[in-house]
PDB file of C-alpha atoms in Angstrom:
ATOM      1  CA  UNK A   1       9.630  36.031  10.711  1.00  0.00           C
ATOM      2  CA  UNK A   2       9.329  36.186   6.916  1.00  0.00           C
ATOM      3  CA  UNK A   3      12.484  34.104   6.404  1.00  0.00           C
ATOM      4  CA  UNK A   4      11.452  31.365   8.842  1.00  0.00           C
ATOM      5  CA  UNK A   5      11.738  27.837   7.449  1.00  0.00           C
ATOM      6  CA  UNK A   6      10.032  25.158   9.502  1.00  0.00           C
ATOM      7  CA  UNK A   7      12.173  22.337   8.112  1.00  0.00           C
ATOM      8  CA  UNK A   8      15.408  24.067   9.066  1.00  0.00           C
ATOM      9  CA  UNK A   9      14.105  24.848  12.550  1.00  0.00           C
ATOM     10  CA  UNK A  10      13.052  21.226  13.076  1.00  0.00           C
ATOM     11  CA  UNK A  11      16.398  19.923  11.839  1.00  0.00           C
ATOM     12  CA  UNK A  12      18.335  22.403  13.983  1.00  0.00           C
ATOM     13  CA  UNK A  13      16.371  21.293  17.049  1.00  0.00           C
ATOM     14  CA  UNK A  14      17.041  17.634  16.184  1.00  0.00           C
ATOM     15  CA  UNK A  15      13.299  16.935  16.389  1.00  0.00           C
ATOM     16  CA  UNK A  16      12.620  13.181  16.074  1.00  0.00           C
ATOM     17  CA  UNK A  17      10.806  12.149  12.900  1.00  0.00           C
ATOM     18  CA  UNK A  18       9.924   8.585  13.926  1.00  0.00           C
ATOM     19  CA  UNK A  19       6.201   8.066  14.328  1.00  0.00           C
ATOM     20  CA  UNK A  20       5.142  11.066  12.237  1.00  0.00           C
ATOM     21  CA  UNK A  21       3.856   9.327   9.091  1.00  0.00           C
ATOM     22  CA  UNK A  22       0.187   9.780   8.117  1.00  0.00           C
ATOM     23  CA  UNK A  23      -2.082   7.417  10.022  1.00  0.00           C
ATOM     24  CA  UNK A  24      -4.919   7.310   7.482  1.00  0.00           C
ATOM     25  CA  UNK A  25      -6.008   3.705   6.795  1.00  0.00           C
ATOM     26  CA  UNK A  26      -7.725   4.643   3.533  1.00  0.00           C
ATOM     27  CA  UNK A  27      -6.530   7.121   0.915  1.00  0.00           C
ATOM     28  CA  UNK A  28      -7.934   8.410  -2.357  1.00  0.00           C
ATOM     29  CA  UNK A  29      -5.527  10.020  -4.833  1.00  0.00           C
ATOM     30  CA  UNK A  30      -6.987  12.172  -7.598  1.00  0.00           C
ATOM     31  CA  UNK A  31      -5.131  13.860 -10.443  1.00  0.00           C
ATOM     32  CA  UNK A  32      -5.719  17.614 -10.430  1.00  0.00           C
ATOM     33  CA  UNK A  33      -3.320  19.523 -12.689  1.00  0.00           C
ATOM     34  CA  UNK A  34      -2.639  23.187 -12.250  1.00  0.00           C
ATOM     35  CA  UNK A  35      -2.219  25.307  -9.123  1.00  0.00           C
ATOM     36  CA  UNK A  36      -3.569  24.394  -5.699  1.00  0.00           C
ATOM     37  CA  UNK A  37      -4.554  26.822  -2.974  1.00  0.00           C
ATOM     38  CA  UNK A  38      -3.655  26.584   0.693  1.00  0.00           C
ATOM     39  CA  UNK A  39      -6.764  24.446   1.187  1.00  0.00           C
ATOM     40  CA  UNK A  40      -6.047  22.416  -1.929  1.00  0.00           C
ATOM     41  CA  UNK A  41      -9.152  20.247  -1.770  1.00  0.00           C
ATOM     42  CA  UNK A  42     -11.358  23.329  -1.998  1.00  0.00           C
ATOM     43  CA  UNK A  43      -9.112  25.474  -4.191  1.00  0.00           C
ATOM     44  CA  UNK A  44      -8.204  23.668  -7.408  1.00  0.00           C
ATOM     45  CA  UNK A  45      -9.340  23.422 -11.031  1.00  0.00           C
ATOM     46  CA  UNK A  46     -11.565  20.370 -10.656  1.00  0.00           C
ATOM     47  CA  UNK A  47     -15.270  20.903 -11.458  1.00  0.00           C
ATOM     48  CA  UNK A  48     -17.265  22.263  -8.526  1.00  0.00           C
ATOM     49  CA  UNK A  49     -19.368  19.107  -8.238  1.00  0.00           C
ATOM     50  CA  UNK A  50     -16.195  17.020  -7.975  1.00  0.00           C
ATOM     51  CA  UNK A  51     -14.684  19.328  -5.349  1.00  0.00           C
ATOM     52  CA  UNK A  52     -17.866  19.081  -3.270  1.00  0.00           C
ATOM     53  CA  UNK A  53     -17.922  15.300  -3.665  1.00  0.00           C
ATOM     54  CA  UNK A  54     -14.306  14.852  -2.586  1.00  0.00           C
ATOM     55  CA  UNK A  55     -14.772  17.191   0.361  1.00  0.00           C
ATOM     56  CA  UNK A  56     -17.661  15.090   1.628  1.00  0.00           C
ATOM     57  CA  UNK A  57     -15.901  11.719   1.544  1.00  0.00           C
ATOM     58  CA  UNK A  58     -15.105   9.967   4.799  1.00  0.00           C
ATOM     59  CA  UNK A  59     -11.481   9.245   3.904  1.00  0.00           C
ATOM     60  CA  UNK A  60      -8.265  11.121   3.241  1.00  0.00           C
ATOM     61  CA  UNK A  61      -8.035  12.675  -0.226  1.00  0.00           C
ATOM     62  CA  UNK A  62      -4.774  13.825  -1.818  1.00  0.00           C
ATOM     63  CA  UNK A  63      -4.545  15.666  -5.125  1.00  0.00           C
ATOM     64  CA  UNK A  64      -1.854  14.755  -7.645  1.00  0.00           C
ATOM     65  CA  UNK A  65      -0.087  16.524 -10.489  1.00  0.00           C
ATOM     66  CA  UNK A  66       2.944  15.909 -12.676  1.00  0.00           C
ATOM     67  CA  UNK A  67       6.185  17.750 -12.007  1.00  0.00           C
ATOM     68  CA  UNK A  68       6.356  19.048 -15.568  1.00  0.00           C
ATOM     69  CA  UNK A  69       2.767  20.308 -15.551  1.00  0.00           C
ATOM     70  CA  UNK A  70       1.646  17.669 -18.024  1.00  0.00           C
ATOM     71  CA  UNK A  71      -1.860  16.257 -17.872  1.00  0.00           C
ATOM     72  CA  UNK A  72      -4.079  13.755 -19.619  1.00  0.00           C
ATOM     73  CA  UNK A  73      -5.416  12.083 -21.407  1.00  0.00           C
ATOM     74  CA  UNK A  74      -7.905  11.266 -18.684  1.00  0.00           C
ATOM     75  CA  UNK A  75      -7.770  11.644 -14.899  1.00  0.00           C
ATOM     76  CA  UNK A  76      -5.611   9.271 -12.866  1.00  0.00           C
ATOM     77  CA  UNK A  77      -7.212   7.946  -9.697  1.00  0.00           C
ATOM     78  CA  UNK A  78      -5.732   5.621  -7.086  1.00  0.00           C
ATOM     79  CA  UNK A  79      -7.291   4.105  -3.987  1.00  0.00           C
ATOM     80  CA  UNK A  80      -5.121   2.707  -1.196  1.00  0.00           C
ATOM     81  CA  UNK A  81      -6.223   0.723   1.849  1.00  0.00           C
ATOM     82  CA  UNK A  82      -3.852  -0.172   4.687  1.00  0.00           C
ATOM     83  CA  UNK A  83      -2.811  -3.797   5.159  1.00  0.00           C
ATOM     84  CA  UNK A  84      -0.347  -5.539   7.473  1.00  0.00           C
ATOM     85  CA  UNK A  85       2.411  -5.025   4.889  1.00  0.00           C
ATOM     86  CA  UNK A  86       1.603  -1.509   3.686  1.00  0.00           C
ATOM     87  CA  UNK A  87      -1.258  -0.613   1.363  1.00  0.00           C
ATOM     88  CA  UNK A  88      -3.368  -2.430  -1.177  1.00  0.00           C
ATOM     89  CA  UNK A  89      -3.334  -0.021  -4.112  1.00  0.00           C
ATOM     90  CA  UNK A  90      -5.831   0.073  -6.955  1.00  0.00           C
ATOM     91  CA  UNK A  91      -6.010   2.526  -9.794  1.00  0.00           C
ATOM     92  CA  UNK A  92      -7.511   3.574 -13.073  1.00  0.00           C
ATOM     93  CA  UNK A  93      -7.673   6.449 -15.545  1.00  0.00           C
ATOM     94  CA  UNK A  94     -11.098   8.064 -15.835  1.00  0.00           C
ATOM     95  CA  UNK A  95     -12.274   9.704 -19.022  1.00  0.00           C
ATOM     96  CA  UNK A  96     -13.180  12.875 -17.120  1.00  0.00           C
ATOM     97  CA  UNK A  97     -13.082  14.087 -13.494  1.00  0.00           C
ATOM     98  CA  UNK A  98     -16.895  13.952 -13.213  1.00  0.00           C
ATOM     99  CA  UNK A  99     -16.679  10.147 -13.413  1.00  0.00           C
ATOM    100  CA  UNK A 100     -15.471  10.272  -9.806  1.00  0.00           C
ATOM    101  CA  UNK A 101     -19.035  10.977  -8.717  1.00  0.00           C
ATOM    102  CA  UNK A 102     -20.120   7.417  -9.526  1.00  0.00           C
ATOM    103  CA  UNK A 103     -16.810   5.627  -8.972  1.00  0.00           C
ATOM    104  CA  UNK A 104     -16.904   2.392  -6.991  1.00  0.00           C
ATOM    105  CA  UNK A 105     -13.352   2.026  -5.694  1.00  0.00           C
ATOM    106  CA  UNK A 106     -13.964  -1.649  -4.896  1.00  0.00           C
ATOM    107  CA  UNK A 107     -14.066  -2.384  -8.623  1.00  0.00           C
ATOM    108  CA  UNK A 108     -10.733  -0.762  -9.454  1.00  0.00           C
ATOM    109  CA  UNK A 109      -7.978  -3.052 -10.770  1.00  0.00           C
ATOM    110  CA  UNK A 110      -4.858  -3.663  -8.700  1.00  0.00           C
ATOM    111  CA  UNK A 111      -1.938  -1.319  -9.236  1.00  0.00           C
ATOM    112  CA  UNK A 112       1.417  -2.878  -8.344  1.00  0.00           C
ATOM    113  CA  UNK A 113       3.935  -0.366  -9.707  1.00  0.00           C
ATOM    114  CA  UNK A 114       5.657   2.022  -7.287  1.00  0.00           C
ATOM    115  CA  UNK A 115       4.154   5.401  -6.540  1.00  0.00           C
ATOM    116  CA  UNK A 116       6.271   8.232  -5.144  1.00  0.00           C
ATOM    117  CA  UNK A 117       4.046  10.991  -3.759  1.00  0.00           C
ATOM    118  CA  UNK A 118       6.141  14.065  -3.026  1.00  0.00           C
ATOM    119  CA  UNK A 119       4.573  16.834  -0.931  1.00  0.00           C
ATOM    120  CA  UNK A 120       4.993  20.112  -2.867  1.00  0.00           C
ATOM    121  CA  UNK A 121       2.114  22.493  -2.088  1.00  0.00           C
ATOM    122  CA  UNK A 122       3.914  25.792  -1.595  1.00  0.00           C
ATOM    123  CA  UNK A 123       0.669  27.637  -0.872  1.00  0.00           C
ATOM    124  CA  UNK A 124       0.385  25.479   2.256  1.00  0.00           C
ATOM    125  CA  UNK A 125       4.063  25.605   3.209  1.00  0.00           C
ATOM    126  CA  UNK A 126       7.120  27.053   1.484  1.00  0.00           C
ATOM    127  CA  UNK A 127       9.426  24.226   2.547  1.00  0.00           C
ATOM    128  CA  UNK A 128       7.284  21.707   0.665  1.00  0.00           C
ATOM    129  CA  UNK A 129       7.737  23.592  -2.597  1.00  0.00           C
ATOM    130  CA  UNK A 130      11.329  24.707  -2.151  1.00  0.00           C
ATOM    131  CA  UNK A 131      12.604  21.285  -1.123  1.00  0.00           C
ATOM    132  CA  UNK A 132       9.925  18.975  -2.516  1.00  0.00           C
ATOM    133  CA  UNK A 133       9.713  20.163  -6.124  1.00  0.00           C
ATOM    134  CA  UNK A 134      13.379  19.506  -6.984  1.00  0.00           C
ATOM    135  CA  UNK A 135      12.997  16.032  -5.457  1.00  0.00           C
ATOM    136  CA  UNK A 136       9.905  15.373  -7.572  1.00  0.00           C
ATOM    137  CA  UNK A 137      11.821  16.474 -10.668  1.00  0.00           C
ATOM    138  CA  UNK A 138      14.678  14.114  -9.850  1.00  0.00           C
ATOM    139  CA  UNK A 139      12.443  11.106  -9.169  1.00  0.00           C
ATOM    140  CA  UNK A 140      10.382  11.784 -12.298  1.00  0.00           C
ATOM    141  CA  UNK A 141      13.476  11.101 -14.381  1.00  0.00           C
ATOM    142  CA  UNK A 142      13.731   7.618 -12.872  1.00  0.00           C
ATOM    143  CA  UNK A 143      10.004   6.830 -12.480  1.00  0.00           C
ATOM    144  CA  UNK A 144       8.134   9.072 -14.945  1.00  0.00           C
ATOM    145  CA  UNK A 145       4.828   7.245 -14.476  1.00  0.00           C
ATOM    146  CA  UNK A 146       5.107   6.667 -10.745  1.00  0.00           C
ATOM    147  CA  UNK A 147       6.194  10.097  -9.545  1.00  0.00           C
ATOM    148  CA  UNK A 148       3.580  12.648  -8.531  1.00  0.00           C
ATOM    149  CA  UNK A 149       3.526  15.923  -6.681  1.00  0.00           C
ATOM    150  CA  UNK A 150       0.897  15.740  -3.971  1.00  0.00           C
ATOM    151  CA  UNK A 151      -0.967  17.948  -1.547  1.00  0.00           C
ATOM    152  CA  UNK A 152      -0.462  18.058   2.205  1.00  0.00           C
ATOM    153  CA  UNK A 153       0.953  14.813   3.647  1.00  0.00           C
ATOM    154  CA  UNK A 154       1.375  16.370   7.068  1.00  0.00           C
ATOM    155  CA  UNK A 155       4.672  17.241   8.685  1.00  0.00           C
ATOM    156  CA  UNK A 156       5.903  20.048   6.417  1.00  0.00           C
ATOM    157  CA  UNK A 157       8.716  20.580   8.891  1.00  0.00           C
ATOM    158  CA  UNK A 158      10.162  17.246   7.782  1.00  0.00           C
ATOM    159  CA  UNK A 159      10.450  18.381   4.151  1.00  0.00           C
ATOM    160  CA  UNK A 160      11.358  17.027   1.736  1.00  0.00           C
ATOM    161  CA  UNK A 161       8.836  14.354   2.509  1.00  0.00           C
ATOM    162  CA  UNK A 162       7.117  11.707   0.423  1.00  0.00           C
ATOM    163  CA  UNK A 163       4.762   8.777   0.758  1.00  0.00           C
ATOM    164  CA  UNK A 164       5.845   5.612  -1.027  1.00  0.00           C
ATOM    165  CA  UNK A 165       3.186   3.161  -2.147  1.00  0.00           C
ATOM    166  CA  UNK A 166       2.488   0.278  -1.855  1.00  0.00           C
ATOM    167  CA  UNK A 167       4.935   0.010   1.086  1.00  0.00           C
ATOM    168  CA  UNK A 168       3.391   2.960   2.943  1.00  0.00           C
ATOM    169  CA  UNK A 169       6.841   4.074   4.034  1.00  0.00           C
ATOM    170  CA  UNK A 170       6.890   7.821   4.554  1.00  0.00           C
ATOM    171  CA  UNK A 171      10.281   9.450   4.127  1.00  0.00           C
ATOM    172  CA  UNK A 172      11.411  12.774   5.515  1.00  0.00           C
ATOM    173  CA  UNK A 173      14.343  15.211   5.479  1.00  0.00           C
ATOM    174  CA  UNK A 174      15.205  14.186   1.952  1.00  0.00           C
ATOM    175  CA  UNK A 175      17.062  16.340  -0.527  1.00  0.00           C
ATOM    176  CA  UNK A 176      18.256  15.868  -4.082  1.00  0.00           C
ATOM    177  CA  UNK A 177      21.435  14.201  -2.820  1.00  0.00           C
ATOM    178  CA  UNK A 178      19.590  11.485  -0.879  1.00  0.00           C
ATOM    179  CA  UNK A 179      16.116  11.025  -2.362  1.00  0.00           C
ATOM    180  CA  UNK A 180      16.995   8.733  -5.269  1.00  0.00           C
ATOM    181  CA  UNK A 181      19.041   6.315  -3.160  1.00  0.00           C
ATOM    182  CA  UNK A 182      16.365   6.241  -0.457  1.00  0.00           C
ATOM    183  CA  UNK A 183      13.621   5.436  -2.961  1.00  0.00           C
ATOM    184  CA  UNK A 184      15.742   2.803  -4.676  1.00  0.00           C
ATOM    185  CA  UNK A 185      16.169   1.142  -1.280  1.00  0.00           C
ATOM    186  CA  UNK A 186      12.407   1.171  -0.738  1.00  0.00           C
ATOM    187  CA  UNK A 187      11.881  -0.355  -4.179  1.00  0.00           C
ATOM    188  CA  UNK A 188      14.250  -3.187  -3.202  1.00  0.00           C
ATOM    189  CA  UNK A 189      12.085  -3.885  -0.172  1.00  0.00           C
ATOM    190  CA  UNK A 190      14.451  -2.241   2.305  1.00  0.00           C
ATOM    191  CA  UNK A 191      13.647   0.307   5.007  1.00  0.00           C
ATOM    192  CA  UNK A 192      16.095   3.231   4.810  1.00  0.00           C
ATOM    193  CA  UNK A 193      15.712   4.075   8.488  1.00  0.00           C
ATOM    194  CA  UNK A 194      17.757   7.276   8.323  1.00  0.00           C
ATOM    195  CA  UNK A 195      14.943   8.922   6.358  1.00  0.00           C
ATOM    196  CA  UNK A 196      11.855   6.955   7.470  1.00  0.00           C
ATOM    197  CA  UNK A 197       9.174   8.806   9.425  1.00  0.00           C
ATOM    198  CA  UNK A 198       7.171   5.602   9.734  1.00  0.00           C
ATOM    199  CA  UNK A 199       4.881   3.289   7.805  1.00  0.00           C
ATOM    200  CA  UNK A 200       1.657   5.163   7.015  1.00  0.00           C
ATOM    201  CA  UNK A 201      -1.729   3.724   7.905  1.00  0.00           C
ATOM    202  CA  UNK A 202      -0.651   2.815  11.445  1.00  0.00           C
ATOM    203  CA  UNK A 203      -0.722   4.697  14.762  1.00  0.00           C
ATOM    204  CA  UNK A 204       2.458   6.560  15.573  1.00  0.00           C
ATOM    205  CA  UNK A 205       3.466   4.150  18.341  1.00  0.00           C
ATOM    206  CA  UNK A 206       3.268   1.201  15.934  1.00  0.00           C
ATOM    207  CA  UNK A 207       5.379   3.101  13.421  1.00  0.00           C
ATOM    208  CA  UNK A 208       8.050   3.636  16.059  1.00  0.00           C
ATOM    209  CA  UNK A 209       7.884   0.036  17.236  1.00  0.00           C
ATOM    210  CA  UNK A 210       8.611  -1.253  13.727  1.00  0.00           C
ATOM    211  CA  UNK A 211      11.635   1.030  13.393  1.00  0.00           C
ATOM    212  CA  UNK A 212      12.818   0.054  16.882  1.00  0.00           C
ATOM    213  CA  UNK A 213      12.674  -3.657  16.050  1.00  0.00           C
ATOM    214  CA  UNK A 214      14.388  -3.141  12.695  1.00  0.00           C
ATOM    215  CA  UNK A 215      17.225  -1.436  14.566  1.00  0.00           C
ATOM    216  CA  UNK A 216      17.619  -4.552  16.736  1.00  0.00           C
ATOM    217  CA  UNK A 217      15.349  -3.558  19.604  1.00  0.00           C
ATOM    218  CA  UNK A 218      13.290  -5.960  21.696  1.00  0.00           C
ATOM    219  CA  UNK A 219       9.748  -6.352  20.269  1.00  0.00           C
ATOM    220  CA  UNK A 220       8.480  -6.573  23.847  1.00  0.00           C
ATOM    221  CA  UNK A 221       9.678  -3.048  24.686  1.00  0.00           C
ATOM    222  CA  UNK A 222       6.931  -0.544  25.323  1.00  0.00           C
ATOM    223  CA  UNK A 223       6.457   2.480  23.045  1.00  0.00           C
ATOM    224  CA  UNK A 224       4.799   5.392  24.812  1.00  0.00           C
ATOM    225  CA  UNK A 225       3.576   8.683  23.358  1.00  0.00           C
ATOM    226  CA  UNK A 226       4.626  11.674  25.459  1.00  0.00           C
ATOM    227  CA  UNK A 227       4.041  15.409  24.992  1.00  0.00           C
ATOM    228  CA  UNK A 228       6.846  17.125  23.115  1.00  0.00           C
ATOM    229  CA  UNK A 229       7.696  20.813  23.156  1.00  0.00           C
ATOM    230  CA  UNK A 230       5.355  23.326  21.615  1.00  0.00           C
ATOM    231  CA  UNK A 231       6.734  24.798  18.432  1.00  0.00           C
ATOM    232  CA  UNK A 232       5.920  26.592  15.227  1.00  0.00           C
ATOM    233  CA  UNK A 233       5.275  23.749  12.807  1.00  0.00           C
ATOM    234  CA  UNK A 234       4.778  25.488   9.474  1.00  0.00           C
ATOM    235  CA  UNK A 235       6.032  28.294   7.269  1.00  0.00           C
ATOM    236  CA  UNK A 236       2.400  28.925   6.336  1.00  0.00           C
ATOM    237  CA  UNK A 237       1.346  30.458   9.645  1.00  0.00           C
ATOM    238  CA  UNK A 238       2.888  31.545  12.927  1.00  0.00           C
ATOM    239  CA  UNK A 239       0.786  29.321  15.180  1.00  0.00           C
ATOM    240  CA  UNK A 240       2.592  27.482  17.954  1.00  0.00           C
ATOM    241  CA  UNK A 241       1.315  23.959  18.526  1.00  0.00           C
ATOM    242  CA  UNK A 242       2.095  21.033  20.775  1.00  0.00           C
ATOM    243  CA  UNK A 243       4.016  18.046  19.455  1.00  0.00           C
ATOM    244  CA  UNK A 244       4.121  14.362  20.337  1.00  0.00           C
ATOM    245  CA  UNK A 245       7.231  12.283  20.798  1.00  0.00           C
ATOM    246  CA  UNK A 246       7.650   8.577  21.458  1.00  0.00           C
ATOM    247  CA  UNK A 247       9.715   6.926  24.157  1.00  0.00           C
ATOM    248  CA  UNK A 248      10.827   3.319  24.017  1.00  0.00           C
ATOM    249  CA  UNK A 249      10.828   1.809  27.493  1.00  0.00           C
ATOM    250  CA  UNK A 250      12.562  -1.535  28.109  1.00  0.00           C
ATOM    251  CA  UNK A 251      10.328  -4.482  28.848  1.00  0.00           C
ATOM    252  CA  UNK A 252      10.371  -5.519  32.495  1.00  0.00           C
TER     253      UNK A 252
END
């Protein structure tokens, strides 16, 4: 199926997006200009020692690049740790990528400006590039310093998708007609539920519970993970995998 698009198939099937945000409690973001391979962490233009170092870390690593291909001076690095409200974000600009080898993230200064991390790795999934890159270009006009293309966030079939920091809100099924308004709402401290997959850094059930309560639901209701249908989840391969959905069951 060379013309298969996972995002269109997911939308056509009305697959729920709630509870599908990344669950990683700790994230490292590293600027890596230039092309990325399907396994971006192993296939990029960073020095070999840096690639090996990042691959051996016990936390989630995303690579970043600018929409316009610009780079430098220096290498931007951000570290984010989940909190009750979202993420505590810290960041710096290193003189060279090799400085990552001795970086103590605990010493990084706080970074309070918004970050919009748009998934765009077309070598991993065509939908991410075809839908994500125009969104990154649009957001870069509004937030030139805060907008980055990023490697695999998970959930290509919900493209265009992005992770917003420091809120941790992960948006999905965006396009160039909706992305700017959705991000402006996030910047105002709102939760644009129509496009929210969940708040990253939390288990899927907790993500769904927050959205349920925001929609007026009873906080005492139970959120249960149940097996969803098996489906092809990516344009990058033809594997069929199981999915998880969440049911909200009224409190007794």
